[in-house]
Amino acid sequence: MEKLKPYLEANKERFLNELLDLLKIPSVSADEKFAADVNRAAEFVKEQLIKAGVDKAEVCTTKGYPIVYGEKIIDSRMPTVLVYGHYDVQPADPYELWNSPPFEPVVKDGNIYARGSCDDKGQMYMHVKAFEMMVKNNVLPCNVKFMIEGEEEVGSVNLEAFAIANKEKLKSDVVLISDTSMIANDVPSITTGLRGLAYLEVEVTGPNRDLHSGVYGGAVANPINILCDMISSLHDKDRRVNIPGFYDDIQEVSKEERDQMARAPFSLDEYKEHLGIDEVLGEKGYSTLERVSIRPTLDVNGIWGGYTGQGAKTVLASKAYAKISLRLVPNQKSDKMMKLFEEHFKKIAPPYVTVKVIPHHGGEAAVTPTDSVAYKAAAKAMEKTFGKMPIPLRTGGSIPIVTMFEKVLGVKSVLFGFGLDSDAIHSPNEKYGLFNYYKGIETLPYFYQYFVQMSAGV
Ligand code: BES
Ligand code: MN
Ligand code: MN
């Protein structure tokens, strides 16, 4: 292990430049305009795995974008770590809010600015480089398998079928994922829970065509007004979701866990200042950290209809639309919650409009253990390189495949993320700290070392 530090120092620049090359590929999975680039990113990852020292790597085709698989088996009796990550990224829109173009990475003030720098190319690539370091210095202590997908940002639609068809190939003792964040660079943490997701779109239709808002306005229901009424009825005065049954399936979190959460370092003032808001808003009776982790929510992610171009056009639209996400907590089932929403939304539709509800993707919440060998090895690795024991913390994002891997492969995950909430993932000016990138590369080999030692009972 002593050899790794000088190797990292000597190769720092190359490690960064390779990541920058990957960030230049606009692998936006949501927009088919980028299809060729998404495929190109898969090839890039495969080539880099080969250079880093895997025995074999392949680009596995699916009904959607391919999954890159690579492995190095040193001894079938040794433990196997399955590394999961994604090479696809969110759309970069709105482009005009970026200080530099999203696919022309810029290194400035210790950060890499580019779409995907943190989510998840930067974090995924740390694994490729940590692996390279271990292989080239002959200290890889166990088997490694890589599964890097290209559809995470659109719901990992083909991953379950791939996992079912490749159970043997993916056989492993732990899934290691760096696709989450830590509390701060000097407050390491490990994510122990993620929320589930149900994503839907609604369409509200009024009159059979767009109408002149002077000629008809006041006499005909305006679908945009009605949609707004319907949406605002979905929360009560305590900011609880106003859908009957919405909270029924939740497992209450124990007082101990809530107490532990309250001890996590968190400054509400800094949080507000960072977001440029004077007050926070959320479900009554819960702290901000609880609201974004152990409580389910309903949010409008987009709303449109009528005229949104330049200037004014006096029009009552025939249709209004919204995209809505429900974030779910353990035991709430995504399918069931979609149905619950759909039934309720149709029920509250007034007679002047018709309503369509279109379910998109979903995924289940996850809770990962803190008493497993893998968790303990990850915590010890962070303690080694950060000089502090990480805090276990449930957070609010979703990685639906965590529960899927557990179900299909019977393997639990460690959510070993090195990003920060302030990295602006999914937003303009996404960034990833050089500190975080290199710290991840430095920390991961210790995970392998401790995981193998602790698995053997050493
Ligand atoms: N890496 C994120 C999830 C995440 C971010 C978890 C930060 C914890 C902290 C992932 O790429 C993502 O964006 N997931 C989507 C869900 C997916 C089904 C589209 C999400 O959470 O919106
Ligand atoms: Mn991600
Ligand atoms: Mn994401």
Short mmCIF file of C-alpha atoms and ligand atoms in Angstrom, two decimals:
data_model
loop_
_atom_site.label_atom_id
_atom_site.label_comp_id
_atom_site.label_asym_id
_atom_site.label_seq_id
_atom_site.Cartn_x
_atom_site.Cartn_y
_atom_site.Cartn_z
CA MET A 1 0.00 0.00 0.00
CA GLU A 2 2.95 2.30 0.61
CA LYS A 3 3.71 2.26 -3.11
CA LEU A 4 0.35 3.74 -4.00
CA LYS A 5 0.92 7.27 -2.77
CA PRO A 6 3.94 7.94 -5.01
CA TYR A 7 2.12 6.26 -7.92
CA LEU A 8 -0.85 8.58 -7.43
CA GLU A 9 1.45 11.62 -7.21
CA ALA A 10 3.31 10.61 -10.35
CA ASN A 11 0.13 10.02 -12.34
CA LYS A 12 -2.12 12.78 -10.99
CA GLU A 13 -2.14 14.77 -14.15
CA ARG A 14 -2.92 11.84 -16.41
CA PHE A 15 -5.71 10.70 -14.07
CA LEU A 16 -7.26 14.13 -14.39
CA ASN A 17 -6.81 14.42 -18.14
CA GLU A 18 -8.44 11.06 -18.78
CA LEU A 19 -11.47 12.15 -16.76
CA LEU A 20 -11.61 15.42 -18.69
CA ASP A 21 -11.67 13.41 -21.94
CA LEU A 22 -14.62 11.42 -20.67
CA LEU A 23 -16.40 14.60 -19.60
CA LYS A 24 -16.06 15.96 -23.12
CA ILE A 25 -18.43 13.26 -24.38
CA PRO A 26 -22.01 14.56 -24.03
CA SER A 27 -23.54 11.23 -22.98
CA VAL A 28 -27.04 12.51 -22.20
CA SER A 29 -29.24 9.44 -21.98
CA ALA A 30 -32.54 11.34 -21.87
CA ASP A 31 -32.15 12.94 -25.28
CA GLU A 32 -31.80 10.71 -28.34
CA LYS A 33 -29.95 13.46 -30.14
CA PHE A 34 -26.94 12.32 -28.08
CA ALA A 35 -27.31 8.59 -28.81
CA ALA A 36 -23.99 8.32 -30.67
CA ASP A 37 -22.20 10.09 -27.82
CA VAL A 38 -23.73 7.83 -25.19
CA ASN A 39 -22.43 4.82 -27.11
CA ARG A 40 -19.05 6.50 -27.52
CA ALA A 41 -18.82 7.00 -23.76
CA ALA A 42 -19.41 3.26 -23.27
CA GLU A 43 -16.52 2.45 -25.63
CA PHE A 44 -14.31 4.94 -23.80
CA VAL A 45 -15.02 3.31 -20.44
CA LYS A 46 -14.30 -0.13 -21.86
CA GLU A 47 -10.96 1.01 -23.31
CA GLN A 48 -9.97 2.60 -20.02
CA LEU A 49 -10.84 -0.55 -18.09
CA ILE A 50 -8.58 -2.52 -20.40
CA LYS A 51 -5.72 -0.04 -19.99
CA ALA A 52 -6.22 -0.14 -16.22
CA GLY A 53 -5.68 -3.88 -16.21
CA VAL A 54 -8.89 -5.91 -16.35
CA ASP A 55 -8.63 -9.45 -17.77
CA LYS A 56 -11.54 -8.75 -20.05
CA ALA A 57 -13.99 -6.00 -20.78
CA GLU A 58 -17.04 -5.86 -23.00
CA VAL A 59 -19.72 -3.47 -24.08
CA CYS A 60 -22.89 -5.47 -23.48
CA THR A 61 -25.83 -4.47 -25.61
CA THR A 62 -29.28 -4.09 -24.07
CA LYS A 63 -32.59 -2.86 -25.45
CA GLY A 64 -31.33 0.61 -24.58
CA TYR A 65 -27.82 1.88 -23.97
CA PRO A 66 -25.08 -0.68 -23.30
CA ILE A 67 -23.67 -1.80 -20.00
CA VAL A 68 -19.89 -1.90 -19.78
CA TYR A 69 -18.67 -4.99 -18.00
CA GLY A 70 -15.11 -5.73 -16.97
CA GLU A 71 -13.45 -8.08 -14.53
CA LYS A 72 -10.20 -9.17 -13.02
CA ILE A 73 -10.33 -12.49 -11.23
CA ILE A 74 -7.19 -13.14 -9.24
CA ASP A 75 -8.42 -16.14 -7.26
CA SER A 76 -11.91 -17.59 -7.25
CA ARG A 77 -11.61 -18.33 -3.53
CA MET A 78 -11.11 -14.67 -2.72
CA PRO A 79 -13.94 -12.16 -2.20
CA THR A 80 -15.34 -10.27 -5.18
CA VAL A 81 -16.22 -6.59 -5.26
CA LEU A 82 -18.76 -5.49 -7.87
CA VAL A 83 -18.27 -1.82 -8.75
CA TYR A 84 -21.36 -0.09 -10.11
CA GLY A 85 -21.45 3.34 -11.69
CA HIS A 86 -22.99 5.19 -14.61
CA TYR A 87 -21.45 6.92 -17.62
CA ASP A 88 -24.63 8.68 -18.70
CA VAL A 89 -25.43 12.19 -17.52
CA GLN A 90 -28.41 14.48 -17.09
CA PRO A 91 -29.27 16.99 -19.81
CA ALA A 92 -27.22 20.17 -19.40
CA ASP A 93 -30.13 22.56 -19.96
CA PRO A 94 -30.43 25.47 -19.46
CA TYR A 95 -27.11 26.02 -21.24
CA GLU A 96 -27.19 29.80 -20.82
CA LEU A 97 -26.81 29.46 -17.05
CA TRP A 98 -23.42 27.74 -17.33
CA ASN A 99 -20.32 29.86 -16.81
CA SER A 100 -18.46 27.59 -19.23
CA PRO A 101 -19.87 25.07 -21.71
CA PRO A 102 -21.03 21.90 -19.91
CA PHE A 103 -19.08 19.53 -22.15
CA GLU A 104 -15.88 21.58 -22.27
CA PRO A 105 -14.55 20.84 -18.79
CA VAL A 106 -12.75 23.62 -16.98
CA VAL A 107 -10.53 23.20 -13.92
CA LYS A 108 -10.86 26.30 -11.78
CA ASP A 109 -10.29 27.04 -8.10
CA GLY A 110 -9.77 23.39 -7.29
CA ASN A 111 -12.93 22.19 -9.05
CA ILE A 112 -13.72 20.43 -12.29
CA TYR A 113 -16.70 22.14 -13.91
CA ALA A 114 -18.64 19.97 -16.37
CA ARG A 115 -21.89 18.04 -16.64
CA GLY A 116 -21.23 14.64 -15.06
CA SER A 117 -18.07 15.75 -13.24
CA CYS A 118 -19.57 14.53 -9.95
CA ASP A 119 -22.65 12.59 -11.13
CA ASP A 120 -21.27 10.15 -11.94
CA LYS A 121 -18.32 10.19 -14.33
CA GLY A 122 -15.88 11.68 -11.81
CA GLN A 123 -16.95 9.36 -9.03
CA MET A 124 -17.12 6.30 -11.28
CA TYR A 125 -13.71 7.01 -12.77
CA MET A 126 -12.09 7.11 -9.31
CA HIS A 127 -12.76 3.38 -9.22
CA VAL A 128 -11.05 2.78 -12.55
CA LYS A 129 -7.97 4.69 -11.36
CA ALA A 130 -7.91 3.09 -7.89
CA PHE A 131 -8.08 -0.26 -9.64
CA GLU A 132 -5.23 0.70 -11.97
CA MET A 133 -3.10 1.71 -8.98
CA MET A 134 -3.70 -1.61 -7.26
CA VAL A 135 -3.05 -3.68 -10.39
CA LYS A 136 0.10 -1.85 -11.51
CA ASN A 137 1.56 -2.04 -8.01
CA ASN A 138 0.60 -5.68 -7.47
CA VAL A 139 -1.53 -5.02 -4.42
CA LEU A 140 -5.00 -5.91 -5.70
CA PRO A 141 -6.15 -8.20 -2.89
CA CYS A 142 -9.35 -9.70 -4.40
CA ASN A 143 -11.50 -10.07 -7.49
CA VAL A 144 -13.10 -7.03 -9.05
CA LYS A 145 -16.01 -6.75 -11.44
CA PHE A 146 -17.16 -3.52 -13.05
CA MET A 147 -20.69 -2.84 -14.23
CA ILE A 148 -21.01 0.68 -15.59
CA GLU A 149 -24.37 1.51 -17.10
CA GLY A 150 -25.63 4.21 -19.44
CA GLU A 151 -29.26 4.56 -18.39
CA GLU A 152 -29.16 5.50 -14.72
CA GLU A 153 -30.49 8.99 -15.34
CA VAL A 154 -33.48 7.58 -17.19
CA GLY A 155 -34.42 4.96 -14.62
CA SER A 156 -32.02 2.06 -15.36
CA VAL A 157 -34.76 0.50 -17.46
CA ASN A 158 -32.71 -2.40 -18.84
CA LEU A 159 -30.48 -3.16 -15.90
CA GLU A 160 -32.77 -5.57 -14.09
CA ALA A 161 -33.11 -7.81 -17.15
CA PHE A 162 -29.31 -7.72 -17.53
CA ALA A 163 -28.82 -8.68 -13.88
CA ILE A 164 -31.34 -11.52 -14.13
CA ALA A 165 -29.67 -12.86 -17.29
CA ASN A 166 -26.16 -12.56 -15.83
CA LYS A 167 -26.52 -13.67 -12.23
CA GLU A 168 -23.47 -15.91 -12.35
CA LYS A 169 -21.28 -13.35 -14.07
CA LEU A 170 -22.24 -10.70 -11.51
CA LYS A 171 -21.76 -12.97 -8.53
CA SER A 172 -20.08 -10.92 -5.83
CA ASP A 173 -19.85 -10.24 -2.13
CA VAL A 174 -20.60 -6.54 -2.17
CA VAL A 175 -21.71 -3.86 -4.60
CA LEU A 176 -19.55 -0.76 -4.24
CA ILE A 177 -21.10 2.47 -5.52
CA SER A 178 -19.76 6.01 -5.52
CA ASP A 179 -22.77 8.03 -6.64
CA THR A 180 -23.74 9.90 -3.46
CA SER A 181 -22.35 12.71 -1.36
CA MET A 182 -20.63 13.29 1.98
CA ILE A 183 -21.45 15.99 4.53
CA ALA A 184 -18.29 18.04 3.93
CA ASN A 185 -14.65 17.55 2.96
CA ASP A 186 -13.71 17.59 6.64
CA VAL A 187 -16.85 15.69 7.75
CA PRO A 188 -16.83 12.37 5.91
CA SER A 189 -20.04 10.37 5.87
CA ILE A 190 -21.37 7.22 4.27
CA THR A 191 -24.88 7.08 2.87
CA THR A 192 -26.97 4.39 4.55
CA GLY A 193 -30.33 5.05 2.95
CA LEU A 194 -31.83 6.49 -0.19
CA ARG A 195 -35.36 7.41 -1.10
CA GLY A 196 -37.45 5.67 -3.70
CA LEU A 197 -39.10 7.44 -6.59
CA ALA A 198 -42.33 7.51 -8.55
CA TYR A 199 -42.26 9.86 -11.52
CA LEU A 200 -45.42 10.82 -13.37
CA GLU A 201 -46.71 13.24 -15.91
CA VAL A 202 -50.21 14.73 -15.92
CA GLU A 203 -52.18 16.25 -18.74
CA VAL A 204 -55.24 18.39 -18.09
CA THR A 205 -57.49 19.12 -21.05
CA GLY A 206 -60.20 21.78 -21.17
CA PRO A 207 -61.78 23.07 -24.39
CA ASN A 208 -61.07 21.26 -27.65
CA ARG A 209 -58.81 24.06 -28.93
CA ASP A 210 -56.86 27.09 -27.73
CA LEU A 211 -59.20 30.06 -27.21
CA HIS A 212 -58.94 33.84 -27.30
CA SER A 213 -58.56 34.79 -23.64
CA GLY A 214 -60.74 37.86 -24.09
CA VAL A 215 -63.53 36.28 -26.06
CA TYR A 216 -63.80 33.18 -23.83
CA GLY A 217 -61.90 34.13 -20.66
CA GLY A 218 -64.13 34.04 -17.59
CA ALA A 219 -66.63 31.59 -19.03
CA VAL A 220 -64.56 28.51 -19.77
CA ALA A 221 -62.29 26.69 -17.34
CA ASN A 222 -58.67 27.41 -18.09
CA PRO A 223 -56.77 24.11 -17.78
CA ILE A 224 -53.64 25.89 -16.53
CA ASN A 225 -55.60 27.56 -13.72
CA ILE A 226 -57.29 24.25 -12.91
CA LEU A 227 -53.99 22.36 -12.91
CA CYS A 228 -52.58 24.92 -10.47
CA ASP A 229 -55.63 24.50 -8.20
CA MET A 230 -55.26 20.75 -8.30
CA ILE A 231 -51.55 20.87 -7.57
CA SER A 232 -51.93 23.27 -4.69
CA SER A 233 -54.55 21.00 -3.13
CA LEU A 234 -51.91 18.26 -2.90
CA HIS A 235 -50.35 19.73 0.27
CA ASP A 236 -52.13 20.73 3.45
CA LYS A 237 -51.25 23.65 5.71
CA ASP A 238 -48.63 21.55 7.52
CA ARG A 239 -47.03 20.71 4.17
CA ARG A 240 -48.12 17.13 4.44
CA VAL A 241 -49.09 15.43 1.23
CA ASN A 242 -52.86 15.56 1.00
CA ILE A 243 -53.47 12.24 -0.71
CA PRO A 244 -55.41 9.74 1.40
CA GLY A 245 -53.18 6.78 2.25
CA PHE A 246 -49.97 8.56 1.25
CA TYR A 247 -48.27 7.86 4.59
CA ASP A 248 -49.91 4.52 5.35
CA ASP A 249 -47.06 2.14 4.52
CA ILE A 250 -44.21 4.07 6.11
CA GLN A 251 -42.09 2.40 8.76
CA GLU A 252 -41.58 4.95 11.49
CA VAL A 253 -37.93 5.69 12.13
CA SER A 254 -36.81 4.91 15.67
CA LYS A 255 -36.14 7.67 18.16
CA GLU A 256 -32.52 6.50 18.35
CA GLU A 257 -32.03 6.96 14.64
CA ARG A 258 -33.69 10.38 14.70
CA ASP A 259 -31.50 11.37 17.65
CA GLN A 260 -28.42 10.24 15.78
CA MET A 261 -29.50 12.24 12.77
CA ALA A 262 -29.92 15.33 14.91
CA ARG A 263 -26.30 14.97 15.94
CA ALA A 264 -24.99 15.12 12.37
CA PRO A 265 -23.25 18.45 11.85
CA PHE A 266 -25.65 20.64 9.93
CA SER A 267 -26.08 24.40 9.90
CA LEU A 268 -29.51 25.62 8.83
CA ASP A 269 -28.14 29.14 8.42
CA GLU A 270 -25.43 27.99 6.04
CA TYR A 271 -27.96 25.86 4.18
CA LYS A 272 -30.26 28.84 3.66
CA GLU A 273 -27.42 31.11 2.73
CA HIS A 274 -26.09 28.62 0.24
CA LEU A 275 -29.48 28.42 -1.49
CA GLY A 276 -30.21 32.13 -1.28
CA ILE A 277 -33.44 31.66 0.70
CA ASP A 278 -34.68 33.33 3.89
CA GLU A 279 -36.71 30.40 5.18
CA VAL A 280 -37.01 26.68 4.59
CA LEU A 281 -40.35 24.95 4.08
CA GLY A 282 -41.32 21.36 4.68
CA GLU A 283 -43.42 18.90 6.61
CA LYS A 284 -44.29 20.10 10.08
CA GLY A 285 -42.64 18.21 12.91
CA TYR A 286 -39.47 17.23 11.05
CA SER A 287 -36.03 18.78 10.75
CA THR A 288 -34.56 19.76 7.39
CA LEU A 289 -32.29 16.70 7.34
CA GLU A 290 -35.27 14.49 8.14
CA ARG A 291 -37.43 16.12 5.50
CA VAL A 292 -34.89 15.25 2.82
CA SER A 293 -34.21 11.71 3.91
CA ILE A 294 -36.75 9.84 6.02
CA ARG A 295 -39.95 11.56 4.82
CA PRO A 296 -41.77 11.09 1.52
CA THR A 297 -42.52 14.12 -0.63
CA LEU A 298 -44.40 15.31 -3.69
CA ASP A 299 -42.92 17.91 -6.03
CA VAL A 300 -43.70 19.43 -9.38
CA ASN A 301 -40.58 19.16 -11.54
CA GLY A 302 -41.94 20.96 -14.56
CA ILE A 303 -45.15 22.69 -15.59
CA TRP A 304 -46.15 24.05 -18.95
CA GLY A 305 -48.96 24.94 -21.29
CA GLY A 306 -50.20 27.92 -23.25
CA TYR A 307 -47.89 30.53 -24.65
CA THR A 308 -44.34 30.71 -23.29
CA GLY A 309 -42.57 32.41 -26.20
CA GLN A 310 -41.43 36.01 -26.41
CA GLY A 311 -43.85 38.83 -25.79
CA ALA A 312 -47.53 38.23 -25.11
CA LYS A 313 -50.17 36.13 -26.75
CA THR A 314 -53.68 36.27 -25.32
CA VAL A 315 -54.71 32.67 -25.22
CA LEU A 316 -56.52 30.13 -23.06
CA ALA A 317 -54.69 26.89 -23.69
CA SER A 318 -56.58 23.72 -24.41
CA LYS A 319 -54.09 21.68 -22.39
CA ALA A 320 -51.83 22.04 -19.37
CA TYR A 321 -49.10 19.65 -18.24
CA ALA A 322 -46.92 18.91 -15.27
CA LYS A 323 -44.20 16.44 -14.35
CA ILE A 324 -44.45 15.28 -10.78
CA SER A 325 -42.12 13.25 -8.59
CA LEU A 326 -42.88 11.42 -5.40
CA ARG A 327 -39.87 10.62 -3.25
CA LEU A 328 -40.58 7.53 -1.22
CA VAL A 329 -39.22 5.97 1.94
CA PRO A 330 -38.71 2.32 2.86
CA ASN A 331 -41.79 0.10 2.56
CA GLN A 332 -43.66 2.48 0.26
CA LYS A 333 -43.89 0.67 -3.08
CA SER A 334 -43.34 2.76 -6.16
CA ASP A 335 -46.05 1.09 -8.29
CA LYS A 336 -48.62 1.34 -5.55
CA MET A 337 -47.83 5.00 -4.92
CA MET A 338 -48.16 5.79 -8.63
CA LYS A 339 -51.63 4.22 -8.60
CA LEU A 340 -52.56 6.05 -5.43
CA PHE A 341 -51.56 9.34 -7.02
CA GLU A 342 -53.37 8.56 -10.26
CA GLU A 343 -56.63 7.64 -8.55
CA HIS A 344 -56.52 10.71 -6.36
CA PHE A 345 -55.61 13.08 -9.16
CA LYS A 346 -58.48 11.81 -11.30
CA LYS A 347 -60.85 12.04 -8.37
CA ILE A 348 -60.09 15.68 -7.67
CA ALA A 349 -60.44 16.70 -11.33
CA PRO A 350 -63.43 19.05 -11.65
CA PRO A 351 -66.02 18.33 -14.36
CA TYR A 352 -64.71 21.09 -16.63
CA VAL A 353 -61.58 19.19 -17.53
CA THR A 354 -60.39 15.69 -18.32
CA VAL A 355 -57.20 14.34 -16.82
CA LYS A 356 -54.61 11.88 -18.05
CA VAL A 357 -51.89 10.50 -15.79
CA ILE A 358 -48.86 8.94 -17.44
CA PRO A 359 -46.54 6.96 -15.16
CA HIS A 360 -42.82 7.23 -15.95
CA HIS A 361 -40.07 5.36 -14.10
CA GLY A 362 -39.95 4.46 -10.48
CA GLY A 363 -37.74 2.74 -7.98
CA GLU A 364 -37.72 1.56 -4.42
CA ALA A 365 -36.07 3.16 -1.42
CA ALA A 366 -33.00 1.51 0.06
CA VAL A 367 -31.47 1.09 3.47
CA THR A 368 -27.96 -0.30 3.65
CA PRO A 369 -26.53 -2.03 6.72
CA THR A 370 -23.90 -0.47 8.97
CA ASP A 371 -22.97 -3.73 10.68
CA SER A 372 -21.64 -5.48 7.57
CA VAL A 373 -17.97 -6.19 6.91
CA ALA A 374 -18.16 -4.06 3.78
CA TYR A 375 -19.58 -1.04 5.60
CA LYS A 376 -16.99 -1.36 8.34
CA ALA A 377 -14.19 -1.64 5.78
CA ALA A 378 -15.44 1.49 4.01
CA ALA A 379 -15.65 3.37 7.30
CA LYS A 380 -12.15 2.29 8.27
CA ALA A 381 -10.80 3.31 4.86
CA MET A 382 -12.27 6.79 5.28
CA GLU A 383 -10.93 7.00 8.80
CA LYS A 384 -7.48 6.20 7.42
CA THR A 385 -7.47 8.86 4.71
CA PHE A 386 -9.66 11.59 6.27
CA GLY A 387 -8.39 11.08 9.79
CA LYS A 388 -11.99 10.85 11.04
CA MET A 389 -14.61 8.16 11.32
CA PRO A 390 -17.40 8.78 8.78
CA ILE A 391 -20.95 9.47 9.97
CA PRO A 392 -23.65 7.12 8.66
CA LEU A 393 -26.44 9.18 7.12
CA ARG A 394 -29.60 8.57 5.11
CA THR A 395 -30.07 10.98 2.23
CA GLY A 396 -32.76 12.01 -0.18
CA GLY A 397 -31.71 11.05 -3.70
CA SER A 398 -32.59 7.78 -5.38
CA ILE A 399 -30.53 4.96 -6.81
CA PRO A 400 -33.21 2.36 -7.53
CA ILE A 401 -30.75 -0.34 -8.51
CA VAL A 402 -29.57 -0.72 -4.91
CA THR A 403 -32.79 -2.52 -3.96
CA MET A 404 -32.87 -4.30 -7.31
CA PHE A 405 -29.36 -5.78 -6.81
CA GLU A 406 -30.38 -6.96 -3.39
CA LYS A 407 -33.46 -8.64 -4.81
CA VAL A 408 -31.95 -10.13 -7.96
CA LEU A 409 -28.35 -10.80 -6.95
CA GLY A 410 -28.82 -11.10 -3.20
CA VAL A 411 -25.96 -8.67 -2.63
CA LYS A 412 -25.99 -5.55 -0.49
CA SER A 413 -24.36 -2.27 -1.44
CA VAL A 414 -22.05 0.23 0.18
CA LEU A 415 -22.81 3.80 -0.89
CA PHE A 416 -19.30 5.15 -0.84
CA GLY A 417 -19.76 8.64 -2.27
CA PHE A 418 -17.19 11.42 -2.25
CA GLY A 419 -19.25 14.27 -3.74
CA LEU A 420 -20.80 17.21 -1.92
CA ASP A 421 -24.40 18.41 -1.99
CA SER A 422 -23.00 21.73 -3.20
CA ASP A 423 -21.60 20.07 -6.34
CA ALA A 424 -24.76 21.15 -8.18
CA ILE A 425 -25.52 17.78 -9.75
CA HIS A 426 -28.37 18.00 -12.29
CA SER A 427 -27.92 21.81 -12.21
CA PRO A 428 -25.92 24.30 -14.26
CA ASN A 429 -22.23 24.55 -13.27
CA GLU A 430 -22.00 21.04 -11.88
CA LYS A 431 -18.59 20.55 -10.34
CA TYR A 432 -16.41 18.00 -8.61
CA GLY A 433 -13.54 18.94 -6.33
CA LEU A 434 -10.03 17.83 -7.25
CA PHE A 435 -9.69 17.12 -3.54
CA ASN A 436 -12.68 14.75 -3.75
CA TYR A 437 -11.50 13.05 -6.93
CA TYR A 438 -8.01 12.33 -5.62
CA LYS A 439 -9.23 11.55 -2.09
CA GLY A 440 -11.55 8.94 -3.54
CA ILE A 441 -8.75 7.38 -5.57
CA GLU A 442 -6.57 7.32 -2.45
CA THR A 443 -9.29 5.87 -0.21
CA LEU A 444 -10.68 3.08 -2.39
CA PRO A 445 -7.60 0.79 -2.24
CA TYR A 446 -7.84 0.83 1.56
CA PHE A 447 -11.41 -0.34 1.26
CA TYR A 448 -10.23 -3.36 -0.72
CA GLN A 449 -7.45 -4.09 1.72
CA TYR A 450 -9.65 -3.86 4.82
CA PHE A 451 -12.55 -5.66 3.16
CA VAL A 452 -10.39 -8.66 2.37
CA GLN A 453 -8.70 -8.65 5.77
CA MET A 454 -11.96 -8.29 7.66
CA SER A 455 -13.72 -10.90 5.50
CA ALA A 456 -11.00 -13.36 6.44
CA GLY A 457 -11.52 -12.46 10.08
CA VAL A 458 -8.16 -10.73 10.43
N1 BES B 1 -26.43 10.04 -8.15
C1 BES B 1 -27.82 10.37 -8.18
C2 BES B 1 -28.55 10.03 -6.89
C3 BES B 1 -28.04 10.73 -5.64
C4 BES B 1 -27.49 11.98 -5.68
C5 BES B 1 -28.15 10.09 -4.44
C6 BES B 1 -27.03 12.59 -4.52
C7 BES B 1 -27.73 10.70 -3.29
C8 BES B 1 -27.15 11.95 -3.32
C9 BES B 1 -28.46 9.64 -9.36
O1 BES B 1 -27.70 9.77 -10.53
C10 BES B 1 -29.79 10.27 -9.66
O2 BES B 1 -29.82 11.39 -10.09
N2 BES B 1 -30.90 9.54 -9.44
C11 BES B 1 -32.18 10.01 -9.81
C12 BES B 1 -33.14 8.88 -9.92
C13 BES B 1 -33.13 8.17 -11.24
C14 BES B 1 -34.15 7.06 -11.22
C15 BES B 1 -33.37 9.10 -12.40
C16 BES B 1 -32.73 10.94 -8.77
O3 BES B 1 -32.44 10.79 -7.58
O4 BES B 1 -33.47 11.84 -9.17
MN MN B 2 -25.74 9.37 -10.25
MN MN B 3 -28.10 11.83 -11.36
#
